[in-house]
Amino acid sequence: MDRREFLSKTGIITAGAILVPSFLKANTFSSQLNLSKKRLVVIQLSGGNDGLNAVVPYGLDEYYTNRSVLGVAQSELLKIDDKFGFNPQLSGLHRLQQKGWLSIINSVGYPNPNRSHFRSMDIWHTASDSNEYKQTGWLGSYLDNNCENAFEGIEIGGSLSLSMKGQTNSGVALTDPKAFYDTIHSDFFDALQHPNSQNNELNFLYKVLNDTKNSAKYIFDQYKLKTNSTDYPKGEFAKQLKKIATLIKSDIQTPIFYTTLGGFDTHVNQKGTQDYLFGQLDGGVTAFVNDLEKDDLLKDTTILIFSEFGRRLKENASRGTDHGAANALFVIDTNLSKKAHGYNQIDLSDLENGDPKFKVDFRSVYQEVLTSTLGVNSQEVLGNQYKELGLF
Amino acid sequence: MDFNVKEKYHLSQRAEFFVHHQQLDTTTDRARFVDGIFDRQVNKSLFIKLPKWNPKSFKNKSEKQKREIRKERRQQAKQLNYLWFKQMLDSDKGFIEKMTLFWHGHFACRTIDDPYLTLEMNNLLRNNALGNFKTLLFAVAKSASMINYLHLRQNKKGQANEDFARELCELFTLGRDVDYTEKDVSEIARAFTGWRTDEYGKHLVVDRIHDNGEKTIFGKTGNFNGEDVLNMLLDNKHTSDFIVTKVYKFFVKEDVNKEHIKELSAVFYDSKYDITSLMKFLFNADWFYESKGQLIKGPIEFLVGFGKMFDLKYPHQKAIQGIQYYLGQVLFDPPNVAGCAGGRHWIDASRFALRLRLPSLILNRGYVMDELSPELDEMLAKKQKKQDFKFSEPINWDQFWKNNKEANLFDLLIRNENNQLKENHKEVNNTGVIHLLSTPDFQLT
């Protein structure tokens, strides 16, 4: 039974109950909610991560022919199999992969790839075709169909991603639970009364006001419950993941978390930048995974790591790489199937405009996490059925 | 017909962001009041001094020099964002800038990296903002900005790129899936093959790559070129319907009344797409005044309206761009060619909290954290420290009260009838004004 169904079966969704703040409903019934559901943590790598130097196809000649400067030497790699190895900066991800907890899905993309950061990110956010413009995100559609409160999708960051924007229900973006609470917490805002107006837009805004106040309070209250003394590496990204872990440990009723690590647009002198960013990514994710595992919370968590596109196979003249298309993506989960480990292949002999062709539609991956992690009908969210990958 | 003060507030805030009570035209004749708005608009092109465009010298630069030039251009484009924002605050430009903002959303084109393109597009939108839509459409289609943005450069005989053709139908004229097919899109792309600009940005058609063959478009067959297609699109009444619907959603309300659209479209089409005729008709329609308080302000409207209210100078370029970003609308940086979705799409919990808090922060001389700026990614990569920055100069409250001395403040600031709120704010002082500006009600116009 999902939340909506539960609430409607128990008669909570009735005209008279509308005045009950929705977060109270969630709180009151927290033990019954999310019974079979897990939570999803999305990590967005902005700028177009060079997947070819993350999961290095050292067994393919074309890699070293095209990457004479930037190619990572075979001896440095953390081997996955006889063709692929992780960049040495990604030792934590490599360990997870060796444990069977991390799936590499390679050549993920979509037909007619767009090489603009903004447009391609939009496409990933809205799960649209490359010639289609949607105003709501794929996680936003999930929130629309299954949730009622802003706190059910939390993005740690300054501005809410299009992914998290729904038609009627959007997630909430915050850099810090206390700061967000302080923004909306004041006697004046508390005293504002819903006008029950004839004006639908006004009623909508008062509804958002209540939701914002309640969500801010609920998130901050949960955040304060336990101090998280686990050590995380330095840097903003690890801090964001620590905030997410702290919230998860509080038993917060939030199925979706979202955060971003930016700076991957490495046209020039890629190695230094990428090494630094990979260090941030690997250190943060490793600490996060260990932290959740310690409290036995990792088993209910799926982590999805994606970027808007990969980079071109051939490096450019500035020791960098230009915008590409299909890319490697990571799914971390302790319950991956055997099949989940069969998607790390890439074909470098068959290129389109100098980029490896896409083999797996990114929406197939969305479909898997919607179905298995979030336990919903993916077609209602994505509008279409995509090829099954059988990751879980 | 008697035109009362609440109707004047409604019209002037929709058309010109905000006008002080004491500056309102005292006429009680609606048509004269409307004409007055049109008459006082001053069309001033955006301008900054840029190095003379020299494509050849750029080509010969080293990679490092090119990077520096690009960086400088990004700075210049940011400066233009600031200049346009400031221009919206001018009392003699409110309506023309509001119309330019509308067209900026309709012909959404991302030029944030290039001051030359930014200037070209923004000024051509402004020059035609109250002119003729046909002239505007032709100018946009021939602009270097749009030709670059929608890949007309890559559209060649035998190797058509359909990007422009598709958006032309879907977003600029007919509307999605109205009266055109996939086949039409392909054929239209052929008609636009060879559309380029020379290296100085002037439009030309390159014969060598233009497809001179016969095309079948909208059921007609002939050797059509790009201009023929634009004319065919303008002949179709659905183009008029589509444009007036967008105007309606921007100036009236999101919940579209089909009868009103019919009236507007008839005026627009019969006037051969005269924008001034359309807008004058709209502002003189009774139903326009019934829509008060039903439109959620966009971030720019919110910031400019608020700025005009207190004659804010918004002295810090970085601050105002940061706020545009937090609130979800950065000038010259639309999310994509479809522009920003308006109405309730502007609102999510985070942005809403900031909107409610912002007036008190500014009016109480607060500080706004820089931790959410567009440069965040860059800063993180460079491991730079976050910094606070000051948002505004001290508020001149005496001036505010002088400018609005005869106004009922609730009626001036709040566009809907929230009796409870009105009851609590019969007489207001500075704090009361801040309160009114910190309500959900103030988000509406």
PDB file of C-alpha atoms in Angstrom, chain A residues 246-355:
ATOM      1  CA  THR A 246      22.343  12.511   9.421  1.00  0.00           C
ATOM      2  CA  LEU A 247      18.808  12.953   8.121  1.00  0.00           C
ATOM      3  CA  ILE A 248      18.543   9.323   7.053  1.00  0.00           C
ATOM      4  CA  LYS A 249      19.635   8.206  10.531  1.00  0.00           C
ATOM      5  CA  SER A 250      16.846  10.250  12.071  1.00  0.00           C
ATOM      6  CA  ASP A 251      14.336   7.983  10.358  1.00  0.00           C
ATOM      7  CA  ILE A 252      13.050  10.940   8.361  1.00  0.00           C
ATOM      8  CA  GLN A 253      10.225  10.036   5.984  1.00  0.00           C
ATOM      9  CA  THR A 254      12.064  11.140   2.873  1.00  0.00           C
ATOM     10  CA  PRO A 255      12.363   8.748  -0.041  1.00  0.00           C
ATOM     11  CA  ILE A 256      14.536  10.999  -2.214  1.00  0.00           C
ATOM     12  CA  PHE A 257      17.750  12.869  -1.555  1.00  0.00           C
ATOM     13  CA  TYR A 258      19.703  14.788  -4.148  1.00  0.00           C
ATOM     14  CA  THR A 259      23.066  16.470  -4.270  1.00  0.00           C
ATOM     15  CA  THR A 260      25.531  17.782  -6.831  1.00  0.00           C
ATOM     16  CA  LEU A 261      29.259  17.841  -7.344  1.00  0.00           C
ATOM     17  CA  GLY A 262      30.215  20.316 -10.067  1.00  0.00           C
ATOM     18  CA  GLY A 263      33.255  21.298 -12.095  1.00  0.00           C
ATOM     19  CA  PHE A 264      33.593  18.351 -14.476  1.00  0.00           C
ATOM     20  CA  ASP A 265      33.744  20.463 -17.634  1.00  0.00           C
ATOM     21  CA  THR A 266      37.394  19.653 -18.239  1.00  0.00           C
ATOM     22  CA  HIS A 267      38.289  21.200 -21.621  1.00  0.00           C
ATOM     23  CA  VAL A 268      41.701  22.207 -20.358  1.00  0.00           C
ATOM     24  CA  ASN A 269      44.291  20.397 -18.233  1.00  0.00           C
ATOM     25  CA  GLN A 270      41.830  17.731 -17.295  1.00  0.00           C
ATOM     26  CA  LYS A 271      44.015  15.552 -15.102  1.00  0.00           C
ATOM     27  CA  GLY A 272      44.513  17.906 -12.167  1.00  0.00           C
ATOM     28  CA  THR A 273      40.872  18.917 -12.000  1.00  0.00           C
ATOM     29  CA  GLN A 274      39.524  15.441 -12.473  1.00  0.00           C
ATOM     30  CA  ASP A 275      41.866  13.916  -9.903  1.00  0.00           C
ATOM     31  CA  TYR A 276      40.730  16.497  -7.400  1.00  0.00           C
ATOM     32  CA  LEU A 277      37.039  15.951  -8.174  1.00  0.00           C
ATOM     33  CA  PHE A 278      37.359  12.173  -8.183  1.00  0.00           C
ATOM     34  CA  GLY A 279      39.017  12.463  -4.781  1.00  0.00           C
ATOM     35  CA  GLN A 280      36.041  14.469  -3.530  1.00  0.00           C
ATOM     36  CA  LEU A 281      33.571  12.036  -5.041  1.00  0.00           C
ATOM     37  CA  ASP A 282      35.277   8.883  -3.888  1.00  0.00           C
ATOM     38  CA  GLY A 283      36.049  10.151  -0.397  1.00  0.00           C
ATOM     39  CA  GLY A 284      32.528  11.471   0.105  1.00  0.00           C
ATOM     40  CA  VAL A 285      30.723   8.440  -1.218  1.00  0.00           C
ATOM     41  CA  THR A 286      32.952   6.019   0.707  1.00  0.00           C
ATOM     42  CA  ALA A 287      32.384   7.821   4.000  1.00  0.00           C
ATOM     43  CA  PHE A 288      28.644   8.011   3.281  1.00  0.00           C
ATOM     44  CA  VAL A 289      28.341   4.325   2.455  1.00  0.00           C
ATOM     45  CA  ASN A 290      30.328   3.307   5.545  1.00  0.00           C
ATOM     46  CA  ASP A 291      28.290   5.641   7.703  1.00  0.00           C
ATOM     47  CA  LEU A 292      24.993   4.145   6.556  1.00  0.00           C
ATOM     48  CA  GLU A 293      26.275   0.601   6.735  1.00  0.00           C
ATOM     49  CA  LYS A 294      27.345   1.096  10.322  1.00  0.00           C
ATOM     50  CA  ASP A 295      23.708   1.770  11.262  1.00  0.00           C
ATOM     51  CA  ASP A 296      22.392  -0.960   8.982  1.00  0.00           C
ATOM     52  CA  LEU A 297      20.736   1.644   6.750  1.00  0.00           C
ATOM     53  CA  LEU A 298      22.661   0.933   3.585  1.00  0.00           C
ATOM     54  CA  LYS A 299      20.471  -2.035   2.720  1.00  0.00           C
ATOM     55  CA  ASP A 300      17.513   0.317   2.239  1.00  0.00           C
ATOM     56  CA  THR A 301      19.417   2.769   0.078  1.00  0.00           C
ATOM     57  CA  THR A 302      20.154   3.049  -3.619  1.00  0.00           C
ATOM     58  CA  ILE A 303      22.715   5.582  -4.800  1.00  0.00           C
ATOM     59  CA  LEU A 304      22.641   6.762  -8.399  1.00  0.00           C
ATOM     60  CA  ILE A 305      25.614   8.721  -9.777  1.00  0.00           C
ATOM     61  CA  PHE A 306      25.195  10.379 -13.183  1.00  0.00           C
ATOM     62  CA  SER A 307      26.423  13.204 -15.387  1.00  0.00           C
ATOM     63  CA  GLU A 308      24.713  15.015 -18.285  1.00  0.00           C
ATOM     64  CA  PHE A 309      27.110  13.542 -20.864  1.00  0.00           C
ATOM     65  CA  GLY A 310      30.537  11.988 -21.252  1.00  0.00           C
ATOM     66  CA  ARG A 311      33.523  13.373 -23.104  1.00  0.00           C
ATOM     67  CA  ARG A 312      34.811  12.809 -26.595  1.00  0.00           C
ATOM     68  CA  LEU A 313      37.089   9.798 -27.048  1.00  0.00           C
ATOM     69  CA  LYS A 314      39.840  11.849 -28.657  1.00  0.00           C
ATOM     70  CA  GLU A 315      41.498  14.274 -26.274  1.00  0.00           C
ATOM     71  CA  ASN A 316      41.898  17.876 -27.463  1.00  0.00           C
ATOM     72  CA  ALA A 317      45.049  19.951 -27.877  1.00  0.00           C
ATOM     73  CA  SER A 318      44.745  21.554 -24.419  1.00  0.00           C
ATOM     74  CA  ARG A 319      45.228  18.346 -22.405  1.00  0.00           C
ATOM     75  CA  GLY A 320      41.492  18.237 -21.999  1.00  0.00           C
ATOM     76  CA  THR A 321      38.431  16.670 -23.539  1.00  0.00           C
ATOM     77  CA  ASP A 322      35.406  18.159 -25.257  1.00  0.00           C
ATOM     78  CA  HIS A 323      31.698  17.468 -24.813  1.00  0.00           C
ATOM     79  CA  GLY A 324      30.675  13.944 -25.716  1.00  0.00           C
ATOM     80  CA  ALA A 325      27.549  11.846 -25.490  1.00  0.00           C
ATOM     81  CA  ALA A 326      27.038   8.411 -23.911  1.00  0.00           C
ATOM     82  CA  ASN A 327      28.718   7.898 -20.573  1.00  0.00           C
ATOM     83  CA  ALA A 328      29.318   5.574 -17.637  1.00  0.00           C
ATOM     84  CA  LEU A 329      26.885   5.739 -14.726  1.00  0.00           C
ATOM     85  CA  PHE A 330      27.066   4.106 -11.300  1.00  0.00           C
ATOM     86  CA  VAL A 331      24.410   2.429  -9.202  1.00  0.00           C
ATOM     87  CA  ILE A 332      25.316   1.519  -5.625  1.00  0.00           C
ATOM     88  CA  ASP A 333      23.088  -0.911  -3.756  1.00  0.00           C
ATOM     89  CA  THR A 334      23.727  -3.939  -1.566  1.00  0.00           C
ATOM     90  CA  ASN A 335      21.059  -5.951  -3.373  1.00  0.00           C
ATOM     91  CA  LEU A 336      22.287  -5.835  -6.938  1.00  0.00           C
ATOM     92  CA  SER A 337      21.591  -8.784  -9.179  1.00  0.00           C
ATOM     93  CA  LYS A 338      24.228 -10.733 -11.050  1.00  0.00           C
ATOM     94  CA  LYS A 339      22.956  -9.134 -14.219  1.00  0.00           C
ATOM     95  CA  ALA A 340      23.783  -5.683 -12.846  1.00  0.00           C
ATOM     96  CA  HIS A 341      27.458  -6.465 -13.327  1.00  0.00           C
ATOM     97  CA  GLY A 342      27.179  -7.168 -17.010  1.00  0.00           C
ATOM     98  CA  TYR A 343      26.790  -3.624 -18.297  1.00  0.00           C
ATOM     99  CA  ASN A 344      30.313  -2.237 -18.042  1.00  0.00           C
ATOM    100  CA  GLN A 345      31.209  -2.830 -21.689  1.00  0.00           C
ATOM    101  CA  ILE A 346      31.897  -0.142 -24.240  1.00  0.00           C
ATOM    102  CA  ASP A 347      32.638  -0.260 -27.955  1.00  0.00           C
ATOM    103  CA  LEU A 348      35.238   2.265 -29.083  1.00  0.00           C
ATOM    104  CA  SER A 349      35.378   1.128 -32.673  1.00  0.00           C
ATOM    105  CA  ASP A 350      31.846   2.269 -33.449  1.00  0.00           C
ATOM    106  CA  LEU A 351      31.667   6.036 -32.997  1.00  0.00           C
ATOM    107  CA  GLU A 352      29.189   8.749 -33.838  1.00  0.00           C
ATOM    108  CA  ASN A 353      30.752  12.224 -34.221  1.00  0.00           C
ATOM    109  CA  GLY A 354      33.766  10.916 -32.344  1.00  0.00           C
ATOM    110  CA  ASP A 355      31.755   9.662 -29.383  1.00  0.00           C
TER     111      ASP A 355
END
